[in-house]
Coordinates of C-alpha atoms in Angstrom, one line a residue:
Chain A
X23 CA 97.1 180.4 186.5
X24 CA 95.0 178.7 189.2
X25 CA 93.1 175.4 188.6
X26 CA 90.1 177.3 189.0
X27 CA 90.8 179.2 186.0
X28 CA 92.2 177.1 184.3
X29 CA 88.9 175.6 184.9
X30 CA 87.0 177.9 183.2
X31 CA 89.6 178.7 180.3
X32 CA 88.9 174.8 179.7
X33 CA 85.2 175.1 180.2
X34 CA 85.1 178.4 177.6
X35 CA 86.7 176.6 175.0
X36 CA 84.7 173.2 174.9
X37 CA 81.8 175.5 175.3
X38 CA 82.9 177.6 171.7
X39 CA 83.8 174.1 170.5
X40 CA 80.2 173.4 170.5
X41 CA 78.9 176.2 169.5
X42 CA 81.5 176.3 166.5
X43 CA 80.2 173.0 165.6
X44 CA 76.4 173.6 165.8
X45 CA 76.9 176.7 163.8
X46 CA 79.2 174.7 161.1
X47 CA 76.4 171.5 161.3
X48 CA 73.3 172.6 162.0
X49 CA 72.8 175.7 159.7
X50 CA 70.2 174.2 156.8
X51 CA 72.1 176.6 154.4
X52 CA 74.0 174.9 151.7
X53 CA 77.1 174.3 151.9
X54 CA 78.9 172.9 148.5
X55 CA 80.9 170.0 150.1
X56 CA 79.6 168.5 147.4
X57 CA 82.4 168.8 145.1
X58 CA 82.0 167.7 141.3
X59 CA 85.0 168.2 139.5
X60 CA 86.5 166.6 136.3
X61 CA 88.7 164.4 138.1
X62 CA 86.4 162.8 140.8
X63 CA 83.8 162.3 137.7
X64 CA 86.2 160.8 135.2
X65 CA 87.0 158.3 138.5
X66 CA 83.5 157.3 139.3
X67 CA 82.8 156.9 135.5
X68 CA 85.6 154.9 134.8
X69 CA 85.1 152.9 138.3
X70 CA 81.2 152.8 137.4
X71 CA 81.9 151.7 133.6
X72 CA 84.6 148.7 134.7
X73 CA 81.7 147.3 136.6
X74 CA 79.4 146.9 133.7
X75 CA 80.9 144.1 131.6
X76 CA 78.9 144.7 129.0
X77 CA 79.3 148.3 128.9
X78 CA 83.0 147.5 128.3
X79 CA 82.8 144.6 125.8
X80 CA 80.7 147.2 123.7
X81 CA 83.7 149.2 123.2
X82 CA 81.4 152.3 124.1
X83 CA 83.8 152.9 127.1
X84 CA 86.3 153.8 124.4
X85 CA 86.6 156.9 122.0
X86 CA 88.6 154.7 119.2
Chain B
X26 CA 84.7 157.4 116.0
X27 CA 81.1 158.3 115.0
X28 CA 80.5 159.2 119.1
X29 CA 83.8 161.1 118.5
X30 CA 82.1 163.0 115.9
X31 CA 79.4 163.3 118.1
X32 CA 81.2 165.2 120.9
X33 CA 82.6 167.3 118.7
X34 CA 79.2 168.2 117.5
X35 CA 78.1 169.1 121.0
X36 CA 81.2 171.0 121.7
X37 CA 81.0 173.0 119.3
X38 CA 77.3 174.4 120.3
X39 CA 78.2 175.1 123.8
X40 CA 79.4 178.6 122.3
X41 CA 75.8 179.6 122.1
X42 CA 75.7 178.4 126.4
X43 CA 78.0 181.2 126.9
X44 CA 80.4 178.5 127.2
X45 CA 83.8 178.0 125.7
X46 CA 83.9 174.7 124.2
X47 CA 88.2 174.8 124.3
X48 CA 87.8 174.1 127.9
X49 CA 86.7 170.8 126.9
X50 CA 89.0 169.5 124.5
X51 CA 87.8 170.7 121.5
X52 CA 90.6 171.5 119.3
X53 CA 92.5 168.0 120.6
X54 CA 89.1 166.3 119.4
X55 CA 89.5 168.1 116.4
X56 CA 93.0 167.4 116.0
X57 CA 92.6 163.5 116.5
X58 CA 89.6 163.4 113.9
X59 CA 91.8 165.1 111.0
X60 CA 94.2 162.1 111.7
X61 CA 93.8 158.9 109.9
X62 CA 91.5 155.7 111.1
X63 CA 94.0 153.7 111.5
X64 CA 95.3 156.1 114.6
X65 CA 91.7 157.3 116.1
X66 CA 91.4 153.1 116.4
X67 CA 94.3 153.2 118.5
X68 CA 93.7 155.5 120.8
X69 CA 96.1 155.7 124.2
X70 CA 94.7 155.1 127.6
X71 CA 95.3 158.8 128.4
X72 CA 93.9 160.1 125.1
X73 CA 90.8 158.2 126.0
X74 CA 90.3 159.1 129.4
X75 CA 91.0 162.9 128.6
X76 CA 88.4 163.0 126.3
X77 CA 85.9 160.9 128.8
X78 CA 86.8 163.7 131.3
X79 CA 85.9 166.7 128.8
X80 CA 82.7 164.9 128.2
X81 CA 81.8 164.4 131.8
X82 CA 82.3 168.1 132.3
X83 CA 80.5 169.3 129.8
X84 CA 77.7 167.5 131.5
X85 CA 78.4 168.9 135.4
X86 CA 78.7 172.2 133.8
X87 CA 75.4 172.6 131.8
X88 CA 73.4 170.1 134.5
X89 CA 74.7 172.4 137.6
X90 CA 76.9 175.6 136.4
X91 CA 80.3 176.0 135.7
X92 CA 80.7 178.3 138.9
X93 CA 78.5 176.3 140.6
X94 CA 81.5 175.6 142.8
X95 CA 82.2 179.6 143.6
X96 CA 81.3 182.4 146.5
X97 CA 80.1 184.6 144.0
X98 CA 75.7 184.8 143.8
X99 CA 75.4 181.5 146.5
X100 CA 71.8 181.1 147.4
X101 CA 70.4 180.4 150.6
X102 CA 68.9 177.0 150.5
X103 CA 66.3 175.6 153.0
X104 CA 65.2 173.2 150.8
X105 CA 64.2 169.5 152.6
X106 CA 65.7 166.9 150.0
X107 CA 69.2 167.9 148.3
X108 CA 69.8 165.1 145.9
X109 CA 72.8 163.7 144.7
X110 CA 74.1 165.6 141.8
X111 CA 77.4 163.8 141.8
X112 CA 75.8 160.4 140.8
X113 CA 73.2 162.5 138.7
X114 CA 76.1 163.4 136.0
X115 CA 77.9 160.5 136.4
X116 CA 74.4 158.3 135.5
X117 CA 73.4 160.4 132.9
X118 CA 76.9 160.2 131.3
X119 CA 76.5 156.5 131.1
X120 CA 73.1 156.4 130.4
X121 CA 73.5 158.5 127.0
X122 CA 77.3 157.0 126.1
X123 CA 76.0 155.8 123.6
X124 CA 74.9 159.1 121.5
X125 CA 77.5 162.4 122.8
X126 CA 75.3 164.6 121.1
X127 CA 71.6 163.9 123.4
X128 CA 73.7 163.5 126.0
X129 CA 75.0 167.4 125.9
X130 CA 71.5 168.1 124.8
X131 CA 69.4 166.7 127.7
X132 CA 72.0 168.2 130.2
X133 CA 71.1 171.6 129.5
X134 CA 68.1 172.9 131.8
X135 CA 65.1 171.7 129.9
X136 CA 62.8 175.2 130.1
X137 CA 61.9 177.6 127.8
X138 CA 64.0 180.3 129.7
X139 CA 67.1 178.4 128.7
X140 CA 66.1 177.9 125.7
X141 CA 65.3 181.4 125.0
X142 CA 68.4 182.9 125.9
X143 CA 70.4 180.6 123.6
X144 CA 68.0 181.1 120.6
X145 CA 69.2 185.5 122.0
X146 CA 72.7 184.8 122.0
X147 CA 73.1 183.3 118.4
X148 CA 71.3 186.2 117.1
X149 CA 73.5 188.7 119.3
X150 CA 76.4 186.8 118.0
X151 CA 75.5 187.2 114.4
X152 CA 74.8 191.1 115.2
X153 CA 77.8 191.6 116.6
X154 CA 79.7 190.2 113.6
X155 CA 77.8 192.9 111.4
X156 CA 76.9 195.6 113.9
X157 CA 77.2 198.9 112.7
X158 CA 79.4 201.3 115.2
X159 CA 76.5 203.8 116.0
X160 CA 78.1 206.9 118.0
X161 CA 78.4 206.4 121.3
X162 CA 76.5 209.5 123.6
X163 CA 77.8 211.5 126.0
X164 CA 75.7 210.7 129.2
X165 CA 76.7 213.9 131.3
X166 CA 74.1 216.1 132.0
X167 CA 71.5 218.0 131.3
X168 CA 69.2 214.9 130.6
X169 CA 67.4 215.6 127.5
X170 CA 64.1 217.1 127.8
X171 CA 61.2 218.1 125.2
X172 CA 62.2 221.6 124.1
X173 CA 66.1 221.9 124.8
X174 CA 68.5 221.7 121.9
X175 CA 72.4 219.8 122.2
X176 CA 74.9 218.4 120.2
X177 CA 74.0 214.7 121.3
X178 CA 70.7 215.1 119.7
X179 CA 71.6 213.8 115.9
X180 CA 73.3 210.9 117.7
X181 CA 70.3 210.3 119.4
X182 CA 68.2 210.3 116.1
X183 CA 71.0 208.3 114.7
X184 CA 70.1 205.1 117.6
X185 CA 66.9 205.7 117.1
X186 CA 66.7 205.4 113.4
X187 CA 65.2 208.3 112.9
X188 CA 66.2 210.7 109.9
X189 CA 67.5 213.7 110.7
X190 CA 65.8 216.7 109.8
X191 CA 67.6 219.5 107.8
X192 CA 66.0 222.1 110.3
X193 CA 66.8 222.3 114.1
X194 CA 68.3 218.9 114.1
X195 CA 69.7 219.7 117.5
X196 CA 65.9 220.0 118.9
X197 CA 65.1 217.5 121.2
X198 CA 61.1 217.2 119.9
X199 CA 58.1 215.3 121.4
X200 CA 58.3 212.8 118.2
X201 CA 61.9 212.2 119.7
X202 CA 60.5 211.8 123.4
X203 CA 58.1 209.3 122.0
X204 CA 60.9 207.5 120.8
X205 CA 63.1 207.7 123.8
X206 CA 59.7 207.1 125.3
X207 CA 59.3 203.1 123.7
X208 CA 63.0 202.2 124.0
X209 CA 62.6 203.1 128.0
X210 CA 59.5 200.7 128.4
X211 CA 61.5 198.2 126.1
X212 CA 63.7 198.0 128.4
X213 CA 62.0 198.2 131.6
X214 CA 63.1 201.9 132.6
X215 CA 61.0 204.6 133.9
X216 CA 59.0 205.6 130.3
X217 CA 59.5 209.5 131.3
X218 CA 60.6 210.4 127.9
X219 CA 63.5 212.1 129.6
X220 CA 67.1 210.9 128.2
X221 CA 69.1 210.9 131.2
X222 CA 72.1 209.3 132.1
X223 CA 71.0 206.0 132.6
X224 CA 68.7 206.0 129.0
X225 CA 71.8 207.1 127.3
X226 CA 74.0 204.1 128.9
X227 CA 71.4 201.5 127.5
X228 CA 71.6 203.8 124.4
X229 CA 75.1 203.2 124.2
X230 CA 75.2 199.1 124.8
X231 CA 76.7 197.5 121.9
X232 CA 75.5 193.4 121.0
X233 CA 78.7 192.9 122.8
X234 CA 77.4 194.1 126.3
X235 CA 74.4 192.1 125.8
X236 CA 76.0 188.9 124.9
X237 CA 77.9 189.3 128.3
X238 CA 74.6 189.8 130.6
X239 CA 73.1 186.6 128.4
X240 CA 76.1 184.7 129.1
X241 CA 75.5 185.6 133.1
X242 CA 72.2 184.9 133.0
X243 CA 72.4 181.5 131.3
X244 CA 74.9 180.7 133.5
X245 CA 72.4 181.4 136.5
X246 CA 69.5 178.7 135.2
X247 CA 72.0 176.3 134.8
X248 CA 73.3 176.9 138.6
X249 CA 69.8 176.4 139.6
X250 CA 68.6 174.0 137.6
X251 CA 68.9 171.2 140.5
X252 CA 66.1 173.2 142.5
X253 CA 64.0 174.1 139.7
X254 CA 60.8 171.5 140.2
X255 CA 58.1 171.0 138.1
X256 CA 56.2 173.2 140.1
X257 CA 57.3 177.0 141.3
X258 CA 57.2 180.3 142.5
X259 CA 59.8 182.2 141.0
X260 CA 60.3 185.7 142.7
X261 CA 62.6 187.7 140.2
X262 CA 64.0 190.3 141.6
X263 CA 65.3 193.2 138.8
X264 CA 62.5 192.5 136.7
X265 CA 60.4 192.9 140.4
X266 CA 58.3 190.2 138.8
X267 CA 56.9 186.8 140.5
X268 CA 56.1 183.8 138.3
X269 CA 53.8 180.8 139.7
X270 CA 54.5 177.6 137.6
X271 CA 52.3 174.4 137.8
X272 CA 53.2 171.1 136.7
X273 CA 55.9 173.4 134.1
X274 CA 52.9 175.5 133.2
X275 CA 52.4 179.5 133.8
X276 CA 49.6 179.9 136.4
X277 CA 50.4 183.1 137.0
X278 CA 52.7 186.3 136.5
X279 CA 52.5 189.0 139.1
X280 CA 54.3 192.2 139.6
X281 CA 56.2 192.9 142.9
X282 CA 58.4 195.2 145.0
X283 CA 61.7 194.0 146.2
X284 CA 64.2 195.3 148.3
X285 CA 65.9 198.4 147.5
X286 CA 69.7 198.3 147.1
X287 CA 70.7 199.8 150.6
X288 CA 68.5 196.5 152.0
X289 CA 68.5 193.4 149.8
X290 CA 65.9 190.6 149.2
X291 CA 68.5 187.7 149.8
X292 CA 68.8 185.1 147.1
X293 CA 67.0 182.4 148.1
X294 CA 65.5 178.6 147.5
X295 CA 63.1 177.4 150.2
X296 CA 59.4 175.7 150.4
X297 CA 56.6 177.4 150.6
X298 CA 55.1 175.8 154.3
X299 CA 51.6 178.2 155.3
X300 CA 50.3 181.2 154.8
X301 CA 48.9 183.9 157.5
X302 CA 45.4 185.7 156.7
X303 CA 44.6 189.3 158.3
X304 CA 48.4 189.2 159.6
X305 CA 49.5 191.5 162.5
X306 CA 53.4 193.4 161.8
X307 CA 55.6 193.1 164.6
X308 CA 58.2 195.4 163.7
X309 CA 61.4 193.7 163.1
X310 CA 64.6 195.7 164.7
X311 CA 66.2 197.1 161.8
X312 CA 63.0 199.0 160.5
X313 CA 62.1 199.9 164.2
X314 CA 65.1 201.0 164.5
X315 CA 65.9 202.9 161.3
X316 CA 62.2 203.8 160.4
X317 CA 59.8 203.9 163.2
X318 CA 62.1 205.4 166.2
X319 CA 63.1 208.8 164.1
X320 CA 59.0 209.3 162.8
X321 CA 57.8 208.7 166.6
X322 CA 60.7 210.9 167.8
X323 CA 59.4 213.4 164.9
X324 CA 55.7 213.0 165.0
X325 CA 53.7 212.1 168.5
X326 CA 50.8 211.1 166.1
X327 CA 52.7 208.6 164.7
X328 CA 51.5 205.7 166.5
X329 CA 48.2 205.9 166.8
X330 CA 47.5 206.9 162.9
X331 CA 49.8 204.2 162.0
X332 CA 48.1 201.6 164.8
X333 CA 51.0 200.7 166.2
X334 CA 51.0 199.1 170.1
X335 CA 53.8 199.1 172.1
X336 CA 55.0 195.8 173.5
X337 CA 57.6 195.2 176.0
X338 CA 59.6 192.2 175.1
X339 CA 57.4 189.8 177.5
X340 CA 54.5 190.8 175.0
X341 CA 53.0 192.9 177.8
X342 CA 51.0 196.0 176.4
X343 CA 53.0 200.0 177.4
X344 CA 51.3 203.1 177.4
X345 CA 53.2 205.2 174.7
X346 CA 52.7 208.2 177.1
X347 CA 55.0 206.9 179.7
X348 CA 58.0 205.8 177.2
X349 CA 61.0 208.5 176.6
X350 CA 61.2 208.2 172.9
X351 CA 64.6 209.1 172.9
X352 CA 65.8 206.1 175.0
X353 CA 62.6 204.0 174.4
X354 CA 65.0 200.6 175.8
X355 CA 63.7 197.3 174.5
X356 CA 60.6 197.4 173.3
X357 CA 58.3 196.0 170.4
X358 CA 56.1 197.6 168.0
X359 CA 53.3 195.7 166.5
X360 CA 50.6 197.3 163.7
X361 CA 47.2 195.7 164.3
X362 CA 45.4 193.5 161.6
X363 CA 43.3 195.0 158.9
X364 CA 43.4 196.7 155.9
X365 CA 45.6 199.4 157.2
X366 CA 48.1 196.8 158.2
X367 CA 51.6 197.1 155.9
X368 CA 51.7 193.0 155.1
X369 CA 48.1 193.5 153.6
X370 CA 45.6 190.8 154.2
X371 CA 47.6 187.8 153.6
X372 CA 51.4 186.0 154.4
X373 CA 53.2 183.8 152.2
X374 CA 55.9 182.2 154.4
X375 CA 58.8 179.6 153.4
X376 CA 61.2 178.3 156.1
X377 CA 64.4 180.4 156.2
X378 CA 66.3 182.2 159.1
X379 CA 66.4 186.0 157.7
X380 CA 62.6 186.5 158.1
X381 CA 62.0 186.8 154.1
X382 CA 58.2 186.3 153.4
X383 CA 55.8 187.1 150.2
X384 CA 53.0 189.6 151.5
X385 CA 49.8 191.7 150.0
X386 CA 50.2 195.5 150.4
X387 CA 48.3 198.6 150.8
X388 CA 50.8 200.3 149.0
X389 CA 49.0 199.1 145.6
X390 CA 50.4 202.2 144.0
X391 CA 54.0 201.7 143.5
X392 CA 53.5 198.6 141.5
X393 CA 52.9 200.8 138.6
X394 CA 56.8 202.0 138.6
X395 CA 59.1 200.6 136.6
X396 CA 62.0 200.2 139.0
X397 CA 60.4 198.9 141.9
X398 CA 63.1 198.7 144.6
X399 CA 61.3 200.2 147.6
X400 CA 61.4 196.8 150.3
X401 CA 63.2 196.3 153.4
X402 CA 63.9 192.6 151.6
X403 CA 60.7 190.9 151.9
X404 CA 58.4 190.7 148.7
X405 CA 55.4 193.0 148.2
X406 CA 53.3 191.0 145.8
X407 CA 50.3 192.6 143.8
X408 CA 48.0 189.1 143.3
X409 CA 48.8 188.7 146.8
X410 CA 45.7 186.9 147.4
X411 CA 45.1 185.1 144.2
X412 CA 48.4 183.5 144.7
X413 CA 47.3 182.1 148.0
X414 CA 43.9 180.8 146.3
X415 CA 45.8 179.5 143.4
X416 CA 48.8 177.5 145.9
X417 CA 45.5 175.9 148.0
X418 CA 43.6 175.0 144.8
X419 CA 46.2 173.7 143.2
X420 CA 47.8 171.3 146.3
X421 CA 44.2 170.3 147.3
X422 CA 44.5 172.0 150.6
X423 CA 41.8 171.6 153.6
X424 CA 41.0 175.2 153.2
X425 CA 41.3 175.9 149.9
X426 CA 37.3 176.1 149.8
X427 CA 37.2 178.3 152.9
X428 CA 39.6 180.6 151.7
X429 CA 37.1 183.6 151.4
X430 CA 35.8 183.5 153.9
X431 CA 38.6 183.3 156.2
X432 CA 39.8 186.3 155.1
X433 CA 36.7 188.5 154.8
X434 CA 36.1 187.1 158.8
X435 CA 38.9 190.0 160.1
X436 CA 40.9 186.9 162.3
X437 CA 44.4 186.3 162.0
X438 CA 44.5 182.5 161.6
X439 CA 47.3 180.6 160.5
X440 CA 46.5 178.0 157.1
X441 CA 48.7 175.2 155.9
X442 CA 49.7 173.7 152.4
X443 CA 48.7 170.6 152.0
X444 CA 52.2 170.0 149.9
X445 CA 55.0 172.3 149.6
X446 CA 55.4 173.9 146.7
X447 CA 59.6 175.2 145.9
X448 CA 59.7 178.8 145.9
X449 CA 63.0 180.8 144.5
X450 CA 64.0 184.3 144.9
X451 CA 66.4 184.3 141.7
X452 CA 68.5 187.4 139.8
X453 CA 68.4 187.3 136.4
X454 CA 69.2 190.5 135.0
X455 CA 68.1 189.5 131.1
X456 CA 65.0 187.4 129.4
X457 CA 64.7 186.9 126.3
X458 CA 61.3 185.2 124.5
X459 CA 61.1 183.0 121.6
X460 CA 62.1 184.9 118.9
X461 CA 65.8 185.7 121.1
X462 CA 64.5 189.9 121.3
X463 CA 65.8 190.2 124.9
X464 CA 64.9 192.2 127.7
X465 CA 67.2 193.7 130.5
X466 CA 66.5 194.5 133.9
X467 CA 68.4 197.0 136.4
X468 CA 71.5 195.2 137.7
X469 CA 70.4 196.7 140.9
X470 CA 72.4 194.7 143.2
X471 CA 75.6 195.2 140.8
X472 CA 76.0 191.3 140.8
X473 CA 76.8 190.7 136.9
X474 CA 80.0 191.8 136.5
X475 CA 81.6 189.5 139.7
X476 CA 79.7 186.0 138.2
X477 CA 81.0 186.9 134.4
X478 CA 84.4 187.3 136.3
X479 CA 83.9 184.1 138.2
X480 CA 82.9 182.7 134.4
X481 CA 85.5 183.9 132.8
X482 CA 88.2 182.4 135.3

């Protein structure tokens, strides 16, 4: 392969790079990175709920 | 252990969400309550968090879904603000840790809809623990027509109710086609009085069939109950129905025409931006293509009676003489403004990148099908115009007051909103009102079946 193609090989692939990108990025659509599943919840909560001193003195943290 | 109680409370009534409260701990819950104080005080670190984790999803799931995380029925969304549902459980779980029970009940989307369809699927569920085994119908043809006799007309008598005669019992009679007649408006098919094969299939639903499509669709307002905003246009497309909601109140309830199943109005959430009075139709390529080429190429009339222009793609004006129709290259059609025009006298547009918009229609006709599944995708709406009048009045737009006469002037002008209002382009395949009587649409799009599998996984 010559550098001059290799050149443009290069150039072709940052250029679908980009384009991969903008597509991925840039589309408004909704995309659900958002995950909310049981165990990222039960970490925030508990995370959340050992900030609140009084929450935890309560005993409300706590099913007993 | 009275919050324990609680929770076990609210599990339990997630059954009428179409939900399974075992996939939230409830027979451990139930378990640890038969055992004695002195143990549920000493509950293990574990113990504790599993049940804090059952409680927290119980919350995601009736706040957002429990497929909200699935490929199956995802909606388009071109909405500007997408809040933070994460911290929205998480908050409400600690704001109501106190009492399990409103917690649960204040997660579940707070409209009559909801409401409605769990008030439907208690009663199915009590039917379907008595229901009678009516015969089930053969739904092979001939379809059933005033005049014929057949063997499947006792069993038809025998849905009905209706008590079969000692003479010519097999006669399908008009009294019967009256019958058949009600049921088919009851539940939105054509009211023909004609028991074909898709009359005898709803004939042939057992409370069972139905408690699946309520389970679906309660499902559904639950995965879109982060969108849903106080005020909305809700464009549903089996029922081919539009619904404008102010401030949670009905403003108004429209028929429409939606696309048919070959090309399908795409589920969407988006915010309605302006509207476009005395529109012109430019053609877009797949109706050009699949439509208007084959009636030029069949009819030389065709343009002129439908007042079509040809365009060539720098928006320059062709003589349709000089064109070879059967290589016509890239061109654009365009129907002029007025009432002949197929978009009616007004636009509803919302920001969204597969060309969807609401528009008025000459084709005033078809709205008085039941099964109205004629679109390319975009929404025919019969109060075309009073929707427009209501979204201007109600957002205190600059030319809400104006509104007549812009329209009766003939221009194609361009009007604003002063405030976006959310506009949805749902599926639900069921309603049911207050009493829980339900109503089915068409599965048109053949969606119920993949979410009930994505439910049931």
């Amino acid at each position: 392969m010559t550098g001059k193609h290799l050149y443009k090989k290069t150039s072709q692939l940052i250029l679908l790079f980009f384009c991969i990108t903008f597509i991925l990025f840039a589309n408004p659509v909704y995309s659900s990175n958002q995950i909310i599943d049981r165990h990222s919840l039960l970490v925030e909560f508990l995370r959340l709920t050992d900030k609140q001193p009084q929450l935890a003195a309560s005993g409300k943290t706590s099913w007993s | 252990m009275e919050r324990l109680r609680g929770l076990e409370a609210a599990l339990k009534e997630l059954k009428y969400d179409g939900l399974n409260p075992n996939h939230y701990q409830l027979s451990r819950i139930q378990g640890l309550l038969e055992e004695d104080e002195l143990v549920l005080s000493e509950l293990s670190a574990a113990e504790d968090a599993l049940i804090s984790s059952a409680y927290l999803e119980a919350i995601a799931d009736l706040m957002l879904g429990r497929t909200r995380h699935s490929s199956v029925e995802v909606y388009l969304n071109y909405q500007r603000e997408r809040p933070n549902h994460f911290n929205q459980v998480v908050n409400h779980a600690i704001r109501y840790i106190d009492n399990p029970e409103h917690a649960l009940a204040l997660a579940r989307p707070q409209f009559s809809d909801y409401n409605n369809l769990r008030v439907a699927y208690k009663r199915l569920a009590d039917k379907s623990a008595y229901a009678v085994n009516l015969p089930v119908i053969s739904p092979d043809r001939p379809s059933l027509r005033v005049g014929m006799t057949d063997a499947r007309v006792p069993l038809l008598r025998q849905h009905l109710q209706q008590t079969i005669p000692t003479a010519h019992a097999d006669l399908y009679d008009q009294a019967l086609s009256d019958l058949v007649k009600e049921f088919q408006s009851q539940q939105g098919l054509e009211a023909d009085g004609i028991a074909g094969p898709q009359t005898i299939a709803r004939f042939n639903r057992t409370p069972e069939d139905d408690l699946k499509v309520v389970k679906v669709n309660l499902e559904r307002w639950r995965r879109l109950n982060p969108s849903i905003t106080e005020s909305r246009v809700i464009a549903n497309i089996p029922s081919a129905t539009l619904e404008y909601y102010q401030d949670n109140q009905l403003i108004l309830s429209t028929r429409t025409q939606v696309g048919r199943k070959d090309r399908k109005t795409p589920l969407m959430i988006s915010e309605i931006s302006h509207f476009t009075l005395n529109p012109t139709w430019t053609i877009p390529p797949t109706i050009y293509r699949n439509d208007k080429l084959p009636a030029i190429q069949n009819n030389p009339d065709y343009l002129q009676s439908n007042r079509l222009t040809v365009l060539d793609t720098q928006g320059n004006r062709l003589d349709p003489e000089l064109i070879d129709w059967s290589n016509p290259g890239a061109i654009i059609l365009r129907q002029s403004a007025g009432p002949h025009n197929a978009l009616g006298q007004v636009v509803i547009r919302f920001p969204n990148q597969q060309s969807i918009y609401l528009h008025d229609t000459p084709n005033q006709r078809l709205f008085d099908r039941q099964q109205r599944f004629f679109s390319s995708g975009c929404i025919r709406v019969e109060d075309a115009t009073q929707l427009v009048t209501l979204l201007l009045e109600s957002t205190q737009s600059a030319q809400a007051t104006q509104f007549d006469s812009l329209l009766s002037s003939g221009v194609t002008r361009n009007v604003n909103i002063a405030d976006p209002v959310t506009i949805i382009l749902g599926y639900w395949t069921l309603r049911a009102d207050e009493n829980g009587d339900i109503h089915i649409y068409t599965d048109i799009y053949e969606l119920d079946a993949v979410l009930l599998s994505a439910l049931n996984t």
